[in-house]
Short mmCIF file of C-alpha atoms and ligand atoms in Angstrom, two decimals:
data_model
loop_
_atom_site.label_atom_id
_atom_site.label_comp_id
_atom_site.label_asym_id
_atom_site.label_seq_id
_atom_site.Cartn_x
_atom_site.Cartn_y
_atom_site.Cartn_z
CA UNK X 1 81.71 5.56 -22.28
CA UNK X 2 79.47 4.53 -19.67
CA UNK X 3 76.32 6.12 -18.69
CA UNK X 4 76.40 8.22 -15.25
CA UNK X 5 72.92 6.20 -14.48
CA UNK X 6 72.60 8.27 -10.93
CA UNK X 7 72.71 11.63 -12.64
CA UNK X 8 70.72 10.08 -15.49
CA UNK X 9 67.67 9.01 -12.73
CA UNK X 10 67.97 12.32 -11.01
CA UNK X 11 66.39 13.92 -14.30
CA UNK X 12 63.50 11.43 -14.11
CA UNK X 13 61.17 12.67 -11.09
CA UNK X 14 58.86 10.04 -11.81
CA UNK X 15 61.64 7.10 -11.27
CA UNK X 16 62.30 8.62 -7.37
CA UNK X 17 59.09 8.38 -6.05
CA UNK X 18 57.62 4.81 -4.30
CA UNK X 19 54.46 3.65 -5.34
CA UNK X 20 52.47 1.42 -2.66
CA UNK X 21 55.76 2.79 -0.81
CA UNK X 22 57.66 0.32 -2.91
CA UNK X 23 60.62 2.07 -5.01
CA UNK X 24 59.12 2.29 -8.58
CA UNK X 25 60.81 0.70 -11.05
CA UNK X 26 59.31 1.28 -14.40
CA UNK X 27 59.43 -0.93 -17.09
CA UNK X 28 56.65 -0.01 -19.32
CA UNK X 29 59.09 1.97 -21.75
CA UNK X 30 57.57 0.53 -25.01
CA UNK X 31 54.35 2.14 -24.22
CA UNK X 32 55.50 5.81 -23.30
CA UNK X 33 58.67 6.90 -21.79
CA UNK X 34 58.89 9.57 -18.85
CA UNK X 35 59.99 12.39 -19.41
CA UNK X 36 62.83 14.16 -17.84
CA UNK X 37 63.10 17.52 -16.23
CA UNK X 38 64.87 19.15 -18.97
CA UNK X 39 62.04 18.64 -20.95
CA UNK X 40 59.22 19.39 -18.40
CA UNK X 41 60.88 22.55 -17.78
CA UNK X 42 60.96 23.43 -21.13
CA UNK X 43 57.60 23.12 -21.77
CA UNK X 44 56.08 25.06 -18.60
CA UNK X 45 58.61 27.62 -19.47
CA UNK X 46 57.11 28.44 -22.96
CA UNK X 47 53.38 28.56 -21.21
CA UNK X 48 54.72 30.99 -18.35
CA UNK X 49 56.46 33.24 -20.85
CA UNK X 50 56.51 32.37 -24.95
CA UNK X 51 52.89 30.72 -25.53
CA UNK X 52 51.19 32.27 -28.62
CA UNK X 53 49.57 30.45 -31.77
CA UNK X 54 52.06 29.99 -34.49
CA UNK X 55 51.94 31.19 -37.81
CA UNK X 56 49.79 33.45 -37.39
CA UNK X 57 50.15 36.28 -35.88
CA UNK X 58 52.68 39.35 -36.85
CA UNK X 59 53.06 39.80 -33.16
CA UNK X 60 55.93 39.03 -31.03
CA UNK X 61 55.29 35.56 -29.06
CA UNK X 62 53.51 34.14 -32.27
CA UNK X 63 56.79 34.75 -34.43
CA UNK X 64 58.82 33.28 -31.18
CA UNK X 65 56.66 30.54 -30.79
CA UNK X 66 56.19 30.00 -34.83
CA UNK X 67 60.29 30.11 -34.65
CA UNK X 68 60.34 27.97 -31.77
CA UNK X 69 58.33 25.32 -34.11
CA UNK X 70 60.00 25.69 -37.30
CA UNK X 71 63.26 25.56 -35.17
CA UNK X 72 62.14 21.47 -34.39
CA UNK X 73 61.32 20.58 -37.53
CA UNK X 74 64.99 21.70 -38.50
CA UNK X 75 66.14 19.47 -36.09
CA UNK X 76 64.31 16.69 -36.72
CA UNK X 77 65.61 17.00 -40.23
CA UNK X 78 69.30 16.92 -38.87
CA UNK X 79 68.52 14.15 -36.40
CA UNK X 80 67.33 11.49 -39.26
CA UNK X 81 69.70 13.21 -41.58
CA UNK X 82 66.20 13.77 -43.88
CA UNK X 83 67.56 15.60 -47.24
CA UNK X 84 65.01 18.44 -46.92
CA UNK X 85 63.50 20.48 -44.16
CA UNK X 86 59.90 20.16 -45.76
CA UNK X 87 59.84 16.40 -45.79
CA UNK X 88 59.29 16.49 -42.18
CA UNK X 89 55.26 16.63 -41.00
CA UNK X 90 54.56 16.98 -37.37
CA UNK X 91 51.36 14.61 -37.02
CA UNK X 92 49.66 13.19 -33.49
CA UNK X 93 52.28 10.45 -32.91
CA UNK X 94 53.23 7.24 -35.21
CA UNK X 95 49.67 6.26 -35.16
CA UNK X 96 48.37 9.33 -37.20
CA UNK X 97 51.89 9.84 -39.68
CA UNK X 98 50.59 5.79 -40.69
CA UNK X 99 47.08 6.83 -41.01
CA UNK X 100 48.17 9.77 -42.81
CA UNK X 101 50.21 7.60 -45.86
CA UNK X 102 47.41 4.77 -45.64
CA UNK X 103 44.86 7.75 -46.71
CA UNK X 104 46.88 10.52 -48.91
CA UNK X 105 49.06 7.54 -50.55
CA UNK X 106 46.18 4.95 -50.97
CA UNK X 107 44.33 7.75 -52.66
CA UNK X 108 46.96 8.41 -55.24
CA UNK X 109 48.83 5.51 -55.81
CA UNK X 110 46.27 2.96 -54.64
CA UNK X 111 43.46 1.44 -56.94
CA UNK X 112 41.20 -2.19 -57.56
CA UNK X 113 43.34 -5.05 -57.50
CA UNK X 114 47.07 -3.61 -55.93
CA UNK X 115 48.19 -5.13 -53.43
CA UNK X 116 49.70 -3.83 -50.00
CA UNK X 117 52.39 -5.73 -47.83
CA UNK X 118 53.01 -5.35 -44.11
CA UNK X 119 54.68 -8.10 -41.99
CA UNK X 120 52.93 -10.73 -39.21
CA UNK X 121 54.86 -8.70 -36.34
CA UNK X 122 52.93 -5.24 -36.77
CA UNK X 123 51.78 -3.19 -34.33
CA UNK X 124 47.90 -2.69 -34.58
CA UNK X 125 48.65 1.00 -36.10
CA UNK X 126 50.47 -0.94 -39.03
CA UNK X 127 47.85 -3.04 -39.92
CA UNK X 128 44.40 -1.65 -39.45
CA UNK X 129 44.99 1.62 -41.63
CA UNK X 130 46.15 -0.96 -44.50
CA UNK X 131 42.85 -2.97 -44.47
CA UNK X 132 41.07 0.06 -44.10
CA UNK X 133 42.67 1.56 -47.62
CA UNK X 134 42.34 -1.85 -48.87
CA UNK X 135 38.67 -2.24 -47.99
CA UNK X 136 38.04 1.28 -49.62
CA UNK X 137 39.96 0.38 -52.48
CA UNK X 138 39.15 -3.15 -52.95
CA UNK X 139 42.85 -4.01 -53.01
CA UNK X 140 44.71 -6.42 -51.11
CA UNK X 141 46.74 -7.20 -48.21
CA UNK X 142 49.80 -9.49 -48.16
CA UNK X 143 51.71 -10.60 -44.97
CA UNK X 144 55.77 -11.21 -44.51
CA UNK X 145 55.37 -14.29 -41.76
CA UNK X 146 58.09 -14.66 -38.77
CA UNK X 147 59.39 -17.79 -37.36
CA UNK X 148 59.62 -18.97 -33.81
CA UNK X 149 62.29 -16.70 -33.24
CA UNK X 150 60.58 -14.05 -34.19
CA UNK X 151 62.34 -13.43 -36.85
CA UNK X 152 61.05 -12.22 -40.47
CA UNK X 153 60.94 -14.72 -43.21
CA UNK X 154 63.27 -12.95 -45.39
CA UNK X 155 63.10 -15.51 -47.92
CA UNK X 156 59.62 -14.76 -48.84
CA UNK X 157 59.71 -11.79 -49.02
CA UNK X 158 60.77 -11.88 -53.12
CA UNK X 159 57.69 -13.98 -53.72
CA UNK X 160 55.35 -11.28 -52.56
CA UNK X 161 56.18 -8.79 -54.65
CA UNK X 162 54.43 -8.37 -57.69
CA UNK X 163 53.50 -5.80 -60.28
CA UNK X 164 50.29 -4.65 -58.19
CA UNK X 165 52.74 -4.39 -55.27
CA UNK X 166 51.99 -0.49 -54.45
CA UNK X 167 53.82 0.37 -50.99
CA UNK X 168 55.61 -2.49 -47.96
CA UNK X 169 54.85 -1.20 -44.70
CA UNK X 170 57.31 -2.70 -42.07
CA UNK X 171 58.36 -2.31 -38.33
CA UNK X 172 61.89 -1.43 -37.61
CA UNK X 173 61.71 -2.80 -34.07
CA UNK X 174 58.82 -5.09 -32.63
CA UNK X 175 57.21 -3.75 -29.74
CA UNK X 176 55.95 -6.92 -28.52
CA UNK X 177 59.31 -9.48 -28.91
CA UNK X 178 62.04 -6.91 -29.75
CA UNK X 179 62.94 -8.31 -32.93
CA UNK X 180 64.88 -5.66 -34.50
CA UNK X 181 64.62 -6.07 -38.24
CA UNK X 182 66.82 -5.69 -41.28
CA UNK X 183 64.91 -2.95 -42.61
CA UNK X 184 68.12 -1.70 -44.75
CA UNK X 185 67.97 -4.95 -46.82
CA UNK X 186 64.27 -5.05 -47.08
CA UNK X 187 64.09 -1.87 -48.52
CA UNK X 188 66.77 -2.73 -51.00
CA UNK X 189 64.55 -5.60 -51.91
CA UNK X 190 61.39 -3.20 -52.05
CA UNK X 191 63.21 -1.32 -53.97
CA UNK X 192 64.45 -3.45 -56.59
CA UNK X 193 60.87 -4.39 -57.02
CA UNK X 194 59.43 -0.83 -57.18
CA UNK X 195 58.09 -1.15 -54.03
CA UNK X 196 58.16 2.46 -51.59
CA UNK X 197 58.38 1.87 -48.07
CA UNK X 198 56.79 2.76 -44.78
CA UNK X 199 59.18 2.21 -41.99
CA UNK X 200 56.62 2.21 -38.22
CA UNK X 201 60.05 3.54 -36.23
CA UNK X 202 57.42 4.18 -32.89
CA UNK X 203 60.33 1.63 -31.39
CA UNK X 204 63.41 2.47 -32.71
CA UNK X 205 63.47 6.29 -32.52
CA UNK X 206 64.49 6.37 -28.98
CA UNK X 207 67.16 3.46 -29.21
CA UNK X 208 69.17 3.02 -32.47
CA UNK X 209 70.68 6.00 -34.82
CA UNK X 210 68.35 6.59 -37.67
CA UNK X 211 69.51 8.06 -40.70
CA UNK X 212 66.65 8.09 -43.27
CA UNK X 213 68.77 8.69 -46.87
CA UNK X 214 71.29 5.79 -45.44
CA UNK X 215 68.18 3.52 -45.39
CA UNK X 216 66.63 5.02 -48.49
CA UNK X 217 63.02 4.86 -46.79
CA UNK X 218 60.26 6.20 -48.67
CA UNK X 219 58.37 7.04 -45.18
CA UNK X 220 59.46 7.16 -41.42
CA UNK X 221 57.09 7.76 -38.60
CA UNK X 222 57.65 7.87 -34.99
CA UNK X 223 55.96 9.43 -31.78
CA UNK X 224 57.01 12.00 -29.58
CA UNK X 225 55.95 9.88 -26.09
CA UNK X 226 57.83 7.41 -26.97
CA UNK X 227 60.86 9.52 -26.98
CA UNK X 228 61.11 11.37 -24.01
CA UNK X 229 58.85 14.22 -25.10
CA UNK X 230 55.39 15.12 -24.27
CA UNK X 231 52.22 12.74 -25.90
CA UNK X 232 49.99 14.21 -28.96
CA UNK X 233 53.40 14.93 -31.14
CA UNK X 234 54.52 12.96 -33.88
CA UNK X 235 56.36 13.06 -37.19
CA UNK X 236 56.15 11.24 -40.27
CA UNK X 237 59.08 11.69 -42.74
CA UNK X 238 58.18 11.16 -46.16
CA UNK X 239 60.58 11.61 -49.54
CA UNK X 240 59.71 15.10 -51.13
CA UNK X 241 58.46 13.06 -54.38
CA UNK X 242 55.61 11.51 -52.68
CA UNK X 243 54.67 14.30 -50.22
CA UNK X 244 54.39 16.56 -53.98
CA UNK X 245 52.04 14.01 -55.25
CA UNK X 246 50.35 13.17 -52.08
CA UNK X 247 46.49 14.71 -51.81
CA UNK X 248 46.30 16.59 -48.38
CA UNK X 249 44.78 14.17 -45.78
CA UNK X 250 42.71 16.57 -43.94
CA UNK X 251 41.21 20.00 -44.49
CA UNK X 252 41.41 23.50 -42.74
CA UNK X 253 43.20 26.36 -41.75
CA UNK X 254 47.24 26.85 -41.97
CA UNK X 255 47.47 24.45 -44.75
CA UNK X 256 45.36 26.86 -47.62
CA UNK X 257 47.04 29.03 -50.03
CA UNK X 258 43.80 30.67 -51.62
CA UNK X 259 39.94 29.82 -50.20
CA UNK X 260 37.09 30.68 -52.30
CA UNK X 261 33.90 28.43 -52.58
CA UNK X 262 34.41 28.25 -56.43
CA UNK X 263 38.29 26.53 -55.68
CA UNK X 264 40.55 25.85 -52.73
CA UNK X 265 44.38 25.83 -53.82
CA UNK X 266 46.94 24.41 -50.93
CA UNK X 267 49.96 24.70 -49.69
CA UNK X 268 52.82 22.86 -50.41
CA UNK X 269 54.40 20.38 -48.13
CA UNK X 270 54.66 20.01 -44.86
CA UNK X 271 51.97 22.46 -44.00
CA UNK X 272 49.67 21.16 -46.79
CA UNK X 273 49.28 18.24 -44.36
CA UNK X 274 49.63 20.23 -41.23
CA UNK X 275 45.93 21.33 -41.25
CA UNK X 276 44.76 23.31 -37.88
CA UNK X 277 46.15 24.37 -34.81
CA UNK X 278 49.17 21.85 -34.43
CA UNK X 279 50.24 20.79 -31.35
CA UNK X 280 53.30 23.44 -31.27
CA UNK X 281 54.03 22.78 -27.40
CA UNK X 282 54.16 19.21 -28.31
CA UNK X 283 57.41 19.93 -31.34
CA UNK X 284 58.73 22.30 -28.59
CA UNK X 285 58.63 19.49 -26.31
CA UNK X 286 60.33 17.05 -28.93
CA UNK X 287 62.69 19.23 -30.15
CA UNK X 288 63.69 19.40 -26.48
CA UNK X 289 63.85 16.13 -26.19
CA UNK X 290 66.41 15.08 -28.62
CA UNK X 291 68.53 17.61 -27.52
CA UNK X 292 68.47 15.26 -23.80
CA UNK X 293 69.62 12.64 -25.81
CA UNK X 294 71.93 14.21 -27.99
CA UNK X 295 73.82 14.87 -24.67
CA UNK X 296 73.78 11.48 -23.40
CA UNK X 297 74.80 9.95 -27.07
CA UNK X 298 72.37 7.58 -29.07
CA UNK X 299 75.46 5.38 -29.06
CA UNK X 300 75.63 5.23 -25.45
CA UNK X 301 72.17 4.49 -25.47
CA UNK X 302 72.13 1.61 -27.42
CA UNK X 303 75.32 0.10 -25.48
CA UNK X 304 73.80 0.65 -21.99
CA UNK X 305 70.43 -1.20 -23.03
CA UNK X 306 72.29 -3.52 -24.81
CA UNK X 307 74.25 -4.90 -21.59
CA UNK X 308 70.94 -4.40 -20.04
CA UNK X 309 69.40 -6.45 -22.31
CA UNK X 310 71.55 -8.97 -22.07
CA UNK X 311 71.86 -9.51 -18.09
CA UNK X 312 68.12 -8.98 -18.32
CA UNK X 313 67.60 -12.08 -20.55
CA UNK X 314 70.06 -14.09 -18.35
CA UNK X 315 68.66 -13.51 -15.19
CA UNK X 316 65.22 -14.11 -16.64
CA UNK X 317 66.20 -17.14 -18.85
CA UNK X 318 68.06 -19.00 -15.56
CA UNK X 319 64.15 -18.81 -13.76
CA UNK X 320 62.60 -22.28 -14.59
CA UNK X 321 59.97 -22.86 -16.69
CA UNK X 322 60.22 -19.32 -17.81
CA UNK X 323 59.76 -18.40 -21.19
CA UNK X 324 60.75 -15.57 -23.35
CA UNK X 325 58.77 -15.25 -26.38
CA UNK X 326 61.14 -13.60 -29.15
CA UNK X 327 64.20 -14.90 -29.24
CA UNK X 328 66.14 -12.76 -32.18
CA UNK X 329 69.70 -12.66 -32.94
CA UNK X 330 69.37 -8.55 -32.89
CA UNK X 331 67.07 -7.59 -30.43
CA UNK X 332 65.96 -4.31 -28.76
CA UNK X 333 65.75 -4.11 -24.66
CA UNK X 334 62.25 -5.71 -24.65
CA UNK X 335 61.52 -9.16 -22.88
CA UNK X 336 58.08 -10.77 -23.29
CA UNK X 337 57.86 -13.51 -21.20
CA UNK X 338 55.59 -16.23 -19.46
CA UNK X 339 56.00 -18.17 -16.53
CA UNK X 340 55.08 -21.87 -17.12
CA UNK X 341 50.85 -21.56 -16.86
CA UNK X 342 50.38 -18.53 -14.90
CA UNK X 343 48.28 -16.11 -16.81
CA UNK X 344 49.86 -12.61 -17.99
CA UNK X 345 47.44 -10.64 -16.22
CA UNK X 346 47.89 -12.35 -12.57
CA UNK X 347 51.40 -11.99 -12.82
CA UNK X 348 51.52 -8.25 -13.81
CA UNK X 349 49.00 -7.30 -10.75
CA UNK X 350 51.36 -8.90 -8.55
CA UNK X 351 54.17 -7.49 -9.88
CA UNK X 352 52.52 -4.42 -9.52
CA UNK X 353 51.91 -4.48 -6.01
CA UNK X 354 55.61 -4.51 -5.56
CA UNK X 355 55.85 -1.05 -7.36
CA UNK X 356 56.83 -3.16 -10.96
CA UNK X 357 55.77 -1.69 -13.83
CA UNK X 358 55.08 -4.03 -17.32
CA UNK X 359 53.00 -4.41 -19.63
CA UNK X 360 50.41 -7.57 -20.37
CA UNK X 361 48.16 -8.49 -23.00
CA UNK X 362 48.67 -8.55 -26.78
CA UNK X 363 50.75 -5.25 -27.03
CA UNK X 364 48.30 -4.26 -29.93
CA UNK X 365 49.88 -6.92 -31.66
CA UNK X 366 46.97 -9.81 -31.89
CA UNK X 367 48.19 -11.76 -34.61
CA UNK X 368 51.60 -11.87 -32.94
CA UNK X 369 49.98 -13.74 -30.13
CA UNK X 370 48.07 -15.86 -32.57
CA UNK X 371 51.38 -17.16 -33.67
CA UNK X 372 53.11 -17.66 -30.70
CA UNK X 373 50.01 -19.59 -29.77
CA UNK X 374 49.26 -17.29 -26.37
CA UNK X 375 46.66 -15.13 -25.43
CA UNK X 376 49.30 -12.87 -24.57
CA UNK X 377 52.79 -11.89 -22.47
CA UNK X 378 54.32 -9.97 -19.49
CA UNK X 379 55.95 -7.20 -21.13
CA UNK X 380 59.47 -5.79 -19.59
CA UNK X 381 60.83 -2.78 -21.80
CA UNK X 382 63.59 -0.89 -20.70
CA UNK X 383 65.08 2.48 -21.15
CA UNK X 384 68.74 3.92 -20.39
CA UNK X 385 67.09 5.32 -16.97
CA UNK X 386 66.87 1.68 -16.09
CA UNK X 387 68.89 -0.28 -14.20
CA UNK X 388 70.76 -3.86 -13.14
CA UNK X 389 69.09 -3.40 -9.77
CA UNK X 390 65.77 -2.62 -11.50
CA UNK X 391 66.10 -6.28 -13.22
CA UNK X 392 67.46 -7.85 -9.98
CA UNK X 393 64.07 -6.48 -8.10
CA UNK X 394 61.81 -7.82 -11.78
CA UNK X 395 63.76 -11.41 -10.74
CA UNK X 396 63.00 -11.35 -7.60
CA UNK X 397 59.12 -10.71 -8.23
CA UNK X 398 58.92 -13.10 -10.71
CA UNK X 399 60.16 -15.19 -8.31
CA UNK X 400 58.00 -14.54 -6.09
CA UNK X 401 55.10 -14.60 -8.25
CA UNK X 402 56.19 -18.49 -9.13
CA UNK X 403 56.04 -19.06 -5.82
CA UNK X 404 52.70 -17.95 -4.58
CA UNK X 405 51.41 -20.32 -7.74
CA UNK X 406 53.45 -23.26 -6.84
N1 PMP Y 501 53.92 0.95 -33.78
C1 PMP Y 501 54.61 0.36 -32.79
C2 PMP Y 501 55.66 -0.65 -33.12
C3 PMP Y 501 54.34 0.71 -31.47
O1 PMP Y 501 55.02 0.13 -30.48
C4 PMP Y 501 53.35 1.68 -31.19
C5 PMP Y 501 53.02 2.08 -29.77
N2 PMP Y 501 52.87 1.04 -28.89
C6 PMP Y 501 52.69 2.26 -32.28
C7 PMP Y 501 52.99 1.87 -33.55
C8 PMP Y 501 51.63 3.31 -32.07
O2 PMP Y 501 52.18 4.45 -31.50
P1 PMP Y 501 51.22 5.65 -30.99
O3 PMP Y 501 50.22 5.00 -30.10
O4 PMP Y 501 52.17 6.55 -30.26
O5 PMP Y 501 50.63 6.27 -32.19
#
């Protein structure tokens, strides 16, 4: 089935506007995605008529809303086909559910002398909570290398485990070359060694099916933003046995069972680690989210930005001395590219002007650039909103921008 893009825009109010009266075409989707009516509605809608603090009150919008909240995290649980309702936590975003394993887990399971594995390719949020829980700890941190493709290493993986191996924490997707990883066989390697994992899904949520007992992940976090829902949500699925063992991360109200200054006793999960007012509007927003998508078809999804993908890389590739950095066999819709010396920065302001939106820098991903030997890339990420015409009018700036430097 193919995707009826015009309807699919006309949810989007952000994509029909013109920005330095230049149609906008947006192509910062790794970063946040906007948001579509549906959802927008959906959240001013619960402020004009449902908006109450949840579990807590006895009266009638706080068991609504409290519903309302509880009704997300059911859904969540169907959409990653998690095995219990409870192993689902609503954090911040992906950001805080990594923070929040790096802390409770490292505190439990982590001690002098383990060791923690992540891979060259991760996001900043995948790497600096590890050295933080291994500075506290004194343990250490190992690193799966990629090759020029941007590819993981698989073969060395094997060699890194050892018996001081305490938890892997991996990307599914890279959000800075698209790389889309075997995660399924890593685990199953992990696995055979012991070894939980941590899968950082920020990038895969939104584009690819994930079913969490298929994979056999130990944890699964992802952000709301980053999947057509409202910023300040997240969730981080974890497997009942480690969320029972887990400490709670942080302290306060909603996630006590009895206070008294002699002994606290606590919940158990999720709302042991749900401590505070959570950001209910943000689940609302989430749950409303996936039911967009659930419309459109995840399968769709991934076969529009596929094709997109893949005239995207063409057209891009058939530009001289262009080059795209990350170069996988299975890749998600994101291009990183430079054009011959022309620095990232001047080429995203000019593309800007035209009303292009991408991203430049190091994506949070330093050491990513470090091995690609650049200080970093232009950034185009794409979403099912996007379109042929949107990559036809990206060519035709990077043209441009080639030109002006000539
Ligand atoms: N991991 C990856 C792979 C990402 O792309 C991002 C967001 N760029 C994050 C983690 C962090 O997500 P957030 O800022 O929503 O917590």
């Amino acid at each position: 089935m193919s995707l009826d893009i015009n309807k699919i825009r006309a949810d989007f109010p952000i994509l029909n506007q013109k920005i330095y009266g230049k149609d906008y075409i947006y192509l910062d989707n790794g970063a946040t995605t906007q948001k579509p009516q549906q959802v927008i509605d959906v959240v001013s809608h619960f402020y004009q008529h449902s908006n109450s603090n949840i579990h807590r009150g006895v009266h009638y919008l706080s068991e609504q809303a409290t519903l309302a909240y509880e009704g997300v995290r059911k859904k969540i649980q169907t959409f990653i086909h998690a095995e219990h309702e409870h192993e689902i936590i609503f954090t911040k975003g992906t950001t805080d559910s990594i923070n929040l394993v790096a802390f409770s887990f490292g505190e439990r399971y982590v001690k002098e002398g383990d060791e923690v594995i992540i891979s060259a390719m991760e996001h900043h949020s995948n790497i600096v909570p590890w050295q933080m829980l291994c500075e506290r700890k004194n343990a250490k941190l190992k690193v799966i290398p990629f090759d020029k493709s941007g590819e993981l290493e698989l073969d060395k993986i094997d060699a890194l485990f050892t018996k001081k191996t305490r938890i892997l924490a991996i990307t599914h997707i890279s959000n800075s070359m698209g790389t889309i990883n075997p995660i399924k066989e890593i685990i199953r390697k992990a696995h055979q060694a012991n070894v939980p994992v941590l899968i950082d899904g920020a990038q895969s949520i939104q584009h690819l099916k994930i079913d969490v007992q298929d994979l056999d992940c130990d944890f699964f976090a992802f952000s709301g933003h980053k999947i057509y829902a409202e910023t300040g949500i997240g969730v981080l699925y974890a497997k009942e046995k480690y969320l029972n063992e887990m400490p709670p991360y942080q302290g306060g109200g909603d996630m006590v069972d009895k206070v008294s200054f002699e002994k606290t006793t606590y919940l158990g999960a999720p709302f042991k680690f749900e401590a505070g007012t959570p950001n209910y509007v943000g689940a609302i927003s989430l749950g409303s989210a996936i039911d967009y998508l659930l419309e459109i078809g995840l399968e769709n999804i991934a076969e529009y930005e596929s094709e997109l993908l893949k005239y995207a890389t063409e057209k891009l590739l058939a530009i001289e001395e262009l080059t795209i950095y990350g170069t996988a066999k299975k890749k998600s819709a994101i291009i990183s590219f430079l054009i011959k010396n022309i620095h990232h920065y001047d080429t995203g302001m000019i593309l800007d002007k035209m009303g292009i939106a991408v991203r430049t820098g190091t994506h949070c991903t330093q050491p990513v650039m470090d091995v690609l030997c650049v200080t970093g890339t232009v950034r185009a990420s794409f979403a099912f909103y996007n379109t042929k015409n949107d990559v036809d009018k990206l060519v035709e700036g990077v043209l441009r921008v080639k030109k002006m430097f000539d």
